Amino acid sequence: MTSELNFLKRGLSGSQIAGLKGLAESLDDNWWKEVLESNKLLLAVRNGYLNAYVKGQSVFKIGFGKGGSGGSEPRLAIHYKYLVKPDLENKDPYVSFDGKTFHLEPDTIVNREFESKLTLPQLIRTAARFAGAEKSGVHKIASNEPKVIDLEIAFTKAGENGDLSAPRMDIAILVPGETGGAELVFCEAKCADNPELWNREKAPKGAKAPATPLHSTAVIGQIKKYEQFIRAEETQQSLIDGYVSVCKNLVEIGRQSSARQVDDLVRKIAEGLNLSIHPHVYLLIYDFGEDEKKGRIKRKRKELDEAGLRTIAKGDPGDFQLANDIMRAR
C-alpha cells in the first residue's frame, strides 16, 4: 500500500538523480563533484531536494529546475550568512562610513562566484562557526555511523488551526532486525546541560489544559509524543515508503563517487529487504565528565528508564557507535 500522507514523503525522482549524475560524470570540475568528495558535508534526502549539513547547519539546499533531455537541472540555494568569507573573523570587522558612503569591496566580504576547490571549503568553515555543541555532537555521531540515513528530521504538517507542527528528530538510523529484516530507529540528541533534561514539562502557550498529562521532566513528554507519532498505524507505512526511497537514492548517489559509499544494510533495503519502524525513540546524552556520569547523569538515566525511555549516554559524542549501541541497549 502506498501512503497518501504527503508530509512524510521522501525521495528524489529519476530525472533529479539523472541531473546529479550528469554533473558527477562531467569532464569539467563543478560544485556537485566537490560536494560528493567532501567528508565534512552530510547529505539528507528530502521530498524532491537535498539538504547539505555542516555540524547541524543546513549550509545549502539542492533543488531542481527544468533541464534538458538528461534530467532535471540541480540548483543550489544558500542562506546569505554562509556566503560571508570566513577569513573576515581575523580582520577588522568595521566598515568606514563618510556620512554618505560605506567604503567596502563586496568581493572581499562575500563569495559571489563559485571557485573550484576554494568556495566550498569557505562555505563549510563559515557554517561551522554557527554550530552549537548539541548540533556539533549530532554531526560527530552521524559521521561515525554509515547506517545513519537521515538527520535534522522535520515531519511538518498543517494543523487544524493552520499552524505547522510535527516531530523534529535528530537522527534516523538502520539497525539489523532481531528476527530478520531491518529496523529504522529514530533518535533525539541532548547535551547533558540541555534544560529539557532537567526542567519540568510546560503546557503549550495559550493552552487551557494539556491534551495529555504533563510529565515531571520536559524530555519525557517530548519523547513520548515522538513515540506516539511513529507508532500510529497511519504513519508507519508512510515512514517505511519514504525511507525505502531514501535508501534507493543514497545508493544511486553513492554510485556517483567513491567518496559516498553506503552501508550494506542501506543497500539491502534499497534492494527489497523488509523494513519496519522501531517503536522506541532513543535519547542520546553527551558532553559530560566522568564525575557527572557517576552522579547526576546516572540518576537522570534511572529516572528516564523508570518512565519507559531508552537512553544511551557517552561523555564524548565521538565515542558513539550508534548502531551497535542501540543493539546492545534494546
Short mmCIF file of C-alpha atoms in Angstrom, two decimals:
data_model
loop_
_atom_site.label_atom_id
_atom_site.label_comp_id
_atom_site.label_asym_id
_atom_site.label_seq_id
_atom_site.Cartn_x
_atom_site.Cartn_y
_atom_site.Cartn_z
CA MET A 1 0.00 0.00 0.00
CA THR A 2 1.36 3.43 -0.92
CA SER A 3 0.80 6.08 1.73
CA GLU A 4 -1.03 9.32 0.97
CA LEU A 5 0.47 11.28 3.87
CA ASN A 6 2.36 13.77 1.71
CA PHE A 7 4.16 15.49 4.57
CA LEU A 8 6.06 12.25 5.25
CA LYS A 9 7.24 11.73 1.68
CA ARG A 10 10.94 11.39 0.95
CA GLY A 11 12.89 10.85 -2.23
CA LEU A 12 14.26 12.24 -5.48
CA SER A 13 12.77 11.43 -8.88
CA GLY A 14 14.61 9.58 -11.61
CA SER A 15 15.11 12.81 -13.56
CA GLN A 16 16.53 14.55 -10.47
CA ILE A 17 19.02 11.73 -9.89
CA ALA A 18 19.89 11.90 -13.59
CA GLY A 19 20.59 15.62 -13.27
CA LEU A 20 23.03 14.99 -10.43
CA LYS A 21 24.60 12.10 -12.33
CA GLY A 22 25.21 14.38 -15.29
CA LEU A 23 27.23 16.73 -13.11
CA ALA A 24 29.12 13.84 -11.48
CA GLU A 25 30.12 12.44 -14.87
CA SER A 26 31.04 15.79 -16.40
CA LEU A 27 34.62 16.18 -17.58
CA ASP A 28 34.72 19.65 -16.03
CA ASP A 29 35.11 20.47 -12.36
CA ASN A 30 31.86 21.55 -10.70
CA TRP A 31 30.29 22.14 -7.30
CA TRP A 32 28.46 18.78 -7.15
CA LYS A 33 31.68 16.81 -7.63
CA GLU A 34 33.17 18.73 -4.71
CA VAL A 35 30.10 18.10 -2.56
CA LEU A 36 30.37 14.37 -3.24
CA GLU A 37 34.04 14.33 -2.31
CA SER A 38 33.69 16.36 0.90
CA ASN A 39 33.76 14.34 4.12
CA LYS A 40 32.60 17.40 6.06
CA LEU A 41 29.16 17.51 4.42
CA LEU A 42 26.30 15.18 5.35
CA LEU A 43 23.56 14.86 2.73
CA ALA A 44 19.92 14.34 3.68
CA VAL A 45 17.24 13.33 1.16
CA ARG A 46 14.03 15.33 1.38
CA ASN A 47 10.90 15.36 -0.75
CA GLY A 48 12.31 16.40 -4.12
CA TYR A 49 15.50 18.04 -2.85
CA LEU A 50 18.61 17.52 -0.72
CA ASN A 51 19.95 19.35 2.32
CA ALA A 52 23.70 19.55 2.91
CA TYR A 53 24.62 19.80 6.61
CA VAL A 54 27.70 21.07 8.38
CA LYS A 55 27.56 20.46 12.14
CA GLY A 56 23.78 20.72 12.13
CA GLN A 57 23.66 23.78 9.89
CA SER A 58 21.83 23.35 6.60
CA VAL A 59 24.51 25.17 4.65
CA PHE A 60 22.62 24.82 1.39
CA LYS A 61 19.64 23.21 -0.32
CA ILE A 62 19.96 21.39 -3.63
CA GLY A 63 16.72 21.78 -5.56
CA PHE A 64 15.95 21.18 -9.22
CA GLY A 65 14.80 23.20 -12.18
CA LYS A 66 13.69 22.11 -15.62
CA GLY A 67 16.61 20.63 -17.53
CA GLY A 68 17.23 19.15 -20.94
CA SER A 69 16.95 15.55 -22.04
CA GLY A 70 19.49 14.46 -19.41
CA GLY A 71 17.20 15.21 -16.46
CA SER A 72 16.29 17.98 -14.04
CA GLU A 73 18.89 20.69 -13.56
CA PRO A 74 20.28 20.85 -9.99
CA ARG A 75 20.01 24.31 -8.45
CA LEU A 76 21.71 25.33 -5.23
CA ALA A 77 20.14 27.76 -2.73
CA ILE A 78 22.13 29.05 0.23
CA HIS A 79 21.44 31.37 3.16
CA TYR A 80 23.32 34.62 2.62
CA LYS A 81 25.07 34.42 6.00
CA TYR A 82 27.09 31.43 4.81
CA LEU A 83 28.46 33.45 1.88
CA VAL A 84 30.48 35.65 4.24
CA LYS A 85 34.15 34.75 3.88
CA PRO A 86 35.50 33.01 6.99
CA ASP A 87 38.84 34.88 6.99
CA LEU A 88 37.00 38.07 7.98
CA GLU A 89 36.94 36.92 11.60
CA ASN A 90 40.70 37.62 11.70
CA LYS A 91 40.35 41.10 10.24
CA ASP A 92 38.91 44.45 11.35
CA PRO A 93 35.11 43.87 11.30
CA TYR A 94 34.26 47.55 10.92
CA VAL A 95 33.43 49.31 7.65
CA SER A 96 34.21 53.02 7.40
CA PHE A 97 31.42 55.48 6.59
CA ASP A 98 31.97 59.06 5.43
CA GLY A 99 28.41 60.27 6.05
CA LYS A 100 27.21 59.18 2.64
CA THR A 101 29.02 56.04 1.51
CA PHE A 102 30.11 52.79 3.14
CA HIS A 103 33.60 52.03 1.88
CA LEU A 104 33.78 48.35 1.12
CA GLU A 105 34.53 45.93 -1.66
CA PRO A 106 31.81 43.23 -1.79
CA ASP A 107 34.17 40.62 -3.22
CA THR A 108 36.37 40.87 -0.13
CA ILE A 109 33.41 40.16 2.17
CA VAL A 110 31.16 37.63 0.45
CA ASN A 111 31.52 34.89 -2.13
CA ARG A 112 29.75 35.99 -5.30
CA GLU A 113 31.09 33.32 -7.66
CA PHE A 114 31.97 29.67 -7.21
CA GLU A 115 35.69 28.97 -7.49
CA SER A 116 36.73 25.35 -7.68
CA LYS A 117 38.48 23.97 -4.55
CA LEU A 118 38.12 27.35 -2.79
CA THR A 119 34.48 28.37 -2.35
CA LEU A 120 33.02 25.16 -0.90
CA PRO A 121 35.64 24.89 1.89
CA GLN A 122 34.92 28.53 2.75
CA LEU A 123 31.17 27.89 2.93
CA ILE A 124 31.81 24.93 5.23
CA ARG A 125 34.11 26.93 7.52
CA THR A 126 31.62 29.77 7.78
CA ALA A 127 28.70 27.43 8.51
CA ALA A 128 30.70 25.65 11.22
CA ARG A 129 31.03 28.96 13.10
CA PHE A 130 27.26 28.96 13.71
CA ALA A 131 27.16 25.44 15.17
CA GLY A 132 26.39 24.86 18.85
CA ALA A 133 27.63 21.94 20.93
CA GLU A 134 24.45 19.89 20.55
CA LYS A 135 24.29 20.01 16.75
CA SER A 136 28.05 19.52 16.52
CA GLY A 137 27.54 16.37 18.58
CA VAL A 138 24.87 15.10 16.19
CA HIS A 139 27.30 15.66 13.31
CA LYS A 140 30.02 13.63 15.07
CA ILE A 141 27.63 10.76 15.80
CA ALA A 142 26.27 10.66 12.24
CA SER A 143 29.73 10.99 10.66
CA ASN A 144 30.94 7.95 12.60
CA GLU A 145 28.00 5.74 11.63
CA PRO A 146 27.34 4.70 7.99
CA LYS A 147 23.94 3.27 8.92
CA VAL A 148 22.59 6.78 9.63
CA ILE A 149 20.29 7.65 6.73
CA ASP A 150 18.75 10.93 7.87
CA LEU A 151 19.36 13.77 10.28
CA GLU A 152 17.72 17.04 11.37
CA ILE A 153 14.42 15.35 10.57
CA ALA A 154 11.29 17.51 10.38
CA PHE A 155 7.92 15.94 9.70
CA THR A 156 5.89 19.10 9.23
CA LYS A 157 2.21 19.37 8.53
CA ALA A 158 -0.51 21.98 8.86
CA GLY A 159 -2.65 21.63 11.96
CA GLU A 160 -6.34 22.34 12.25
CA ASN A 161 -5.64 25.99 13.15
CA GLY A 162 -3.15 26.41 10.29
CA ASP A 163 -0.04 26.13 12.45
CA LEU A 164 2.83 23.94 11.30
CA SER A 165 3.57 21.13 13.71
CA ALA A 166 5.00 17.63 13.88
CA PRO A 167 8.03 15.95 15.42
CA ARG A 168 11.55 17.17 14.68
CA MET A 169 14.06 14.44 15.50
CA ASP A 170 17.84 14.46 15.17
CA ILE A 171 18.84 11.11 13.64
CA ALA A 172 17.32 8.16 11.77
CA ILE A 173 19.44 5.01 11.62
CA LEU A 174 19.07 1.46 10.31
CA VAL A 175 19.84 -1.49 12.57
CA PRO A 176 19.51 -5.22 11.82
CA GLY A 177 16.14 -6.57 12.98
CA GLU A 178 16.06 -9.10 15.80
CA THR A 179 14.06 -11.54 13.65
CA GLY A 180 15.37 -10.58 10.21
CA GLY A 181 14.97 -7.54 8.04
CA ALA A 182 15.98 -4.14 9.37
CA GLU A 183 14.53 -1.59 11.75
CA LEU A 184 14.50 2.17 11.36
CA VAL A 185 15.31 3.79 14.70
CA PHE A 186 14.78 7.47 15.46
CA CYS A 187 17.00 9.25 17.98
CA GLU A 188 16.84 12.52 19.86
CA ALA A 189 20.15 14.06 20.98
CA LYS A 190 20.80 16.26 24.01
CA CYS A 191 23.86 17.79 25.61
CA ALA A 192 23.92 16.99 29.33
CA ASP A 193 23.23 20.62 30.20
CA ASN A 194 20.13 20.90 27.98
CA PRO A 195 17.33 22.31 30.21
CA GLU A 196 14.83 19.83 28.74
CA LEU A 197 16.66 17.07 30.64
CA TRP A 198 16.18 18.82 33.96
CA ASN A 199 13.18 21.16 33.80
CA ARG A 200 9.53 20.27 34.16
CA GLU A 201 7.33 19.97 31.11
CA LYS A 202 5.23 23.05 30.41
CA ALA A 203 1.84 23.28 28.78
CA PRO A 204 1.82 24.97 25.34
CA LYS A 205 1.28 28.73 25.42
CA GLY A 206 -2.39 29.63 25.43
CA ALA A 207 -3.49 26.07 26.19
CA LYS A 208 -6.26 25.86 28.81
CA ALA A 209 -5.42 22.26 29.64
CA PRO A 210 -2.88 19.85 28.12
CA ALA A 211 -4.27 17.17 25.80
CA THR A 212 -2.15 14.60 27.65
CA PRO A 213 -0.90 14.66 31.26
CA LEU A 214 2.27 16.67 31.78
CA HIS A 215 5.41 14.74 32.76
CA SER A 216 7.82 15.58 35.56
CA THR A 217 10.63 16.23 33.07
CA ALA A 218 10.23 18.00 29.73
CA VAL A 219 12.22 15.45 27.71
CA ILE A 220 9.92 12.63 28.86
CA GLY A 221 6.92 14.36 27.34
CA GLN A 222 8.89 15.15 24.20
CA ILE A 223 9.99 11.53 23.60
CA LYS A 224 6.53 10.15 24.45
CA LYS A 225 4.98 12.42 21.80
CA TYR A 226 7.55 11.31 19.24
CA GLU A 227 6.86 7.65 20.01
CA GLN A 228 3.12 8.18 19.75
CA PHE A 229 3.70 9.70 16.31
CA ILE A 230 5.91 6.92 14.89
CA ARG A 231 3.70 4.15 16.32
CA ALA A 232 0.50 5.46 14.73
CA GLU A 233 -0.85 2.98 12.19
CA GLU A 234 -1.45 5.70 9.59
CA THR A 235 2.14 6.92 9.99
CA GLN A 236 4.13 3.68 9.87
CA GLN A 237 3.65 2.74 6.22
CA SER A 238 4.33 6.32 5.18
CA LEU A 239 7.65 6.28 7.04
CA ILE A 240 8.60 2.93 5.53
CA ASP A 241 7.75 4.05 1.99
CA GLY A 242 9.68 7.28 2.44
CA TYR A 243 12.82 5.71 3.86
CA VAL A 244 12.95 2.92 1.31
CA SER A 245 13.07 5.73 -1.27
CA VAL A 246 15.81 7.44 0.75
CA CYS A 247 17.90 4.25 0.72
CA LYS A 248 17.47 3.89 -3.03
CA ASN A 249 18.58 7.49 -3.55
CA LEU A 250 21.59 7.11 -1.25
CA VAL A 251 22.70 4.05 -3.25
CA GLU A 252 22.26 5.96 -6.51
CA ILE A 253 24.24 8.93 -5.18
CA GLY A 254 26.89 6.53 -3.85
CA ARG A 255 27.44 5.25 -7.38
CA GLN A 256 28.42 8.77 -8.45
CA SER A 257 31.54 8.95 -6.27
CA SER A 258 33.75 6.51 -4.40
CA ALA A 259 33.72 9.02 -1.51
CA ARG A 260 29.96 8.42 -0.97
CA GLN A 261 29.86 4.69 -0.33
CA VAL A 262 26.80 3.37 1.51
CA ASP A 263 26.45 0.69 4.15
CA ASP A 264 25.44 -2.84 3.11
CA LEU A 265 22.23 -2.57 5.16
CA VAL A 266 21.22 0.58 3.28
CA ARG A 267 21.85 -1.26 0.00
CA LYS A 268 19.79 -4.25 1.13
CA ILE A 269 16.81 -2.04 1.99
CA ALA A 270 17.09 -0.45 -1.45
CA GLU A 271 17.02 -3.95 -2.96
CA GLY A 272 13.89 -5.00 -1.08
CA LEU A 273 14.85 -6.20 2.41
CA ASN A 274 11.91 -5.78 4.79
CA LEU A 275 11.95 -2.54 6.80
CA SER A 276 10.00 -1.86 9.99
CA ILE A 277 9.83 1.08 12.41
CA HIS A 278 11.32 0.55 15.86
CA PRO A 279 8.67 1.58 18.43
CA HIS A 280 11.07 3.49 20.70
CA VAL A 281 12.89 6.78 20.16
CA TYR A 282 16.35 6.60 21.71
CA LEU A 283 17.59 9.56 23.73
CA LEU A 284 21.31 10.22 23.23
CA ILE A 285 23.02 12.19 26.01
CA TYR A 286 26.57 13.54 25.75
CA ASP A 287 29.01 16.30 26.72
CA PHE A 288 29.61 15.41 30.37
CA GLY A 289 32.56 14.37 32.54
CA GLU A 290 33.30 11.21 34.49
CA ASP A 291 32.05 12.72 37.77
CA GLU A 292 28.72 13.61 36.15
CA LYS A 293 28.48 10.13 34.63
CA LYS A 294 28.63 8.56 38.09
CA GLY A 295 26.45 11.24 39.66
CA ARG A 296 23.65 13.26 38.15
CA ILE A 297 23.70 11.55 34.74
CA LYS A 298 23.36 8.15 36.39
CA ARG A 299 20.43 9.40 38.47
CA LYS A 300 18.81 11.06 35.47
CA ARG A 301 19.07 7.90 33.37
CA LYS A 302 17.44 5.92 36.18
CA GLU A 303 14.56 8.41 36.25
CA LEU A 304 14.15 8.24 32.47
CA ASP A 305 14.36 4.44 32.49
CA GLU A 306 11.58 4.26 35.08
CA ALA A 307 9.49 6.48 32.77
CA GLY A 308 10.00 3.98 29.93
CA LEU A 309 12.61 5.90 27.91
CA ARG A 310 15.56 4.25 26.17
CA THR A 311 18.79 6.19 26.74
CA ILE A 312 22.42 5.93 25.63
CA ALA A 313 24.91 8.23 27.35
CA LYS A 314 28.55 8.94 26.47
CA GLY A 315 30.65 11.85 27.62
CA ASP A 316 32.15 12.43 24.16
CA PRO A 317 29.74 12.29 21.20
CA GLY A 318 32.64 10.99 19.11
CA ASP A 319 32.56 7.78 21.16
CA PHE A 320 29.14 6.68 19.91
CA GLN A 321 28.96 3.67 17.61
CA LEU A 322 25.29 4.18 17.27
CA ALA A 323 24.03 1.01 15.56
CA ASN A 324 25.97 -1.22 17.94
CA ASP A 325 24.98 0.93 20.92
CA ILE A 326 21.29 0.55 20.06
CA MET A 327 21.56 -3.20 19.54
CA ARG A 328 23.23 -3.58 22.93
CA ALA A 329 20.62 -1.40 24.63
CA ARG A 330 17.42 -2.87 23.17
#
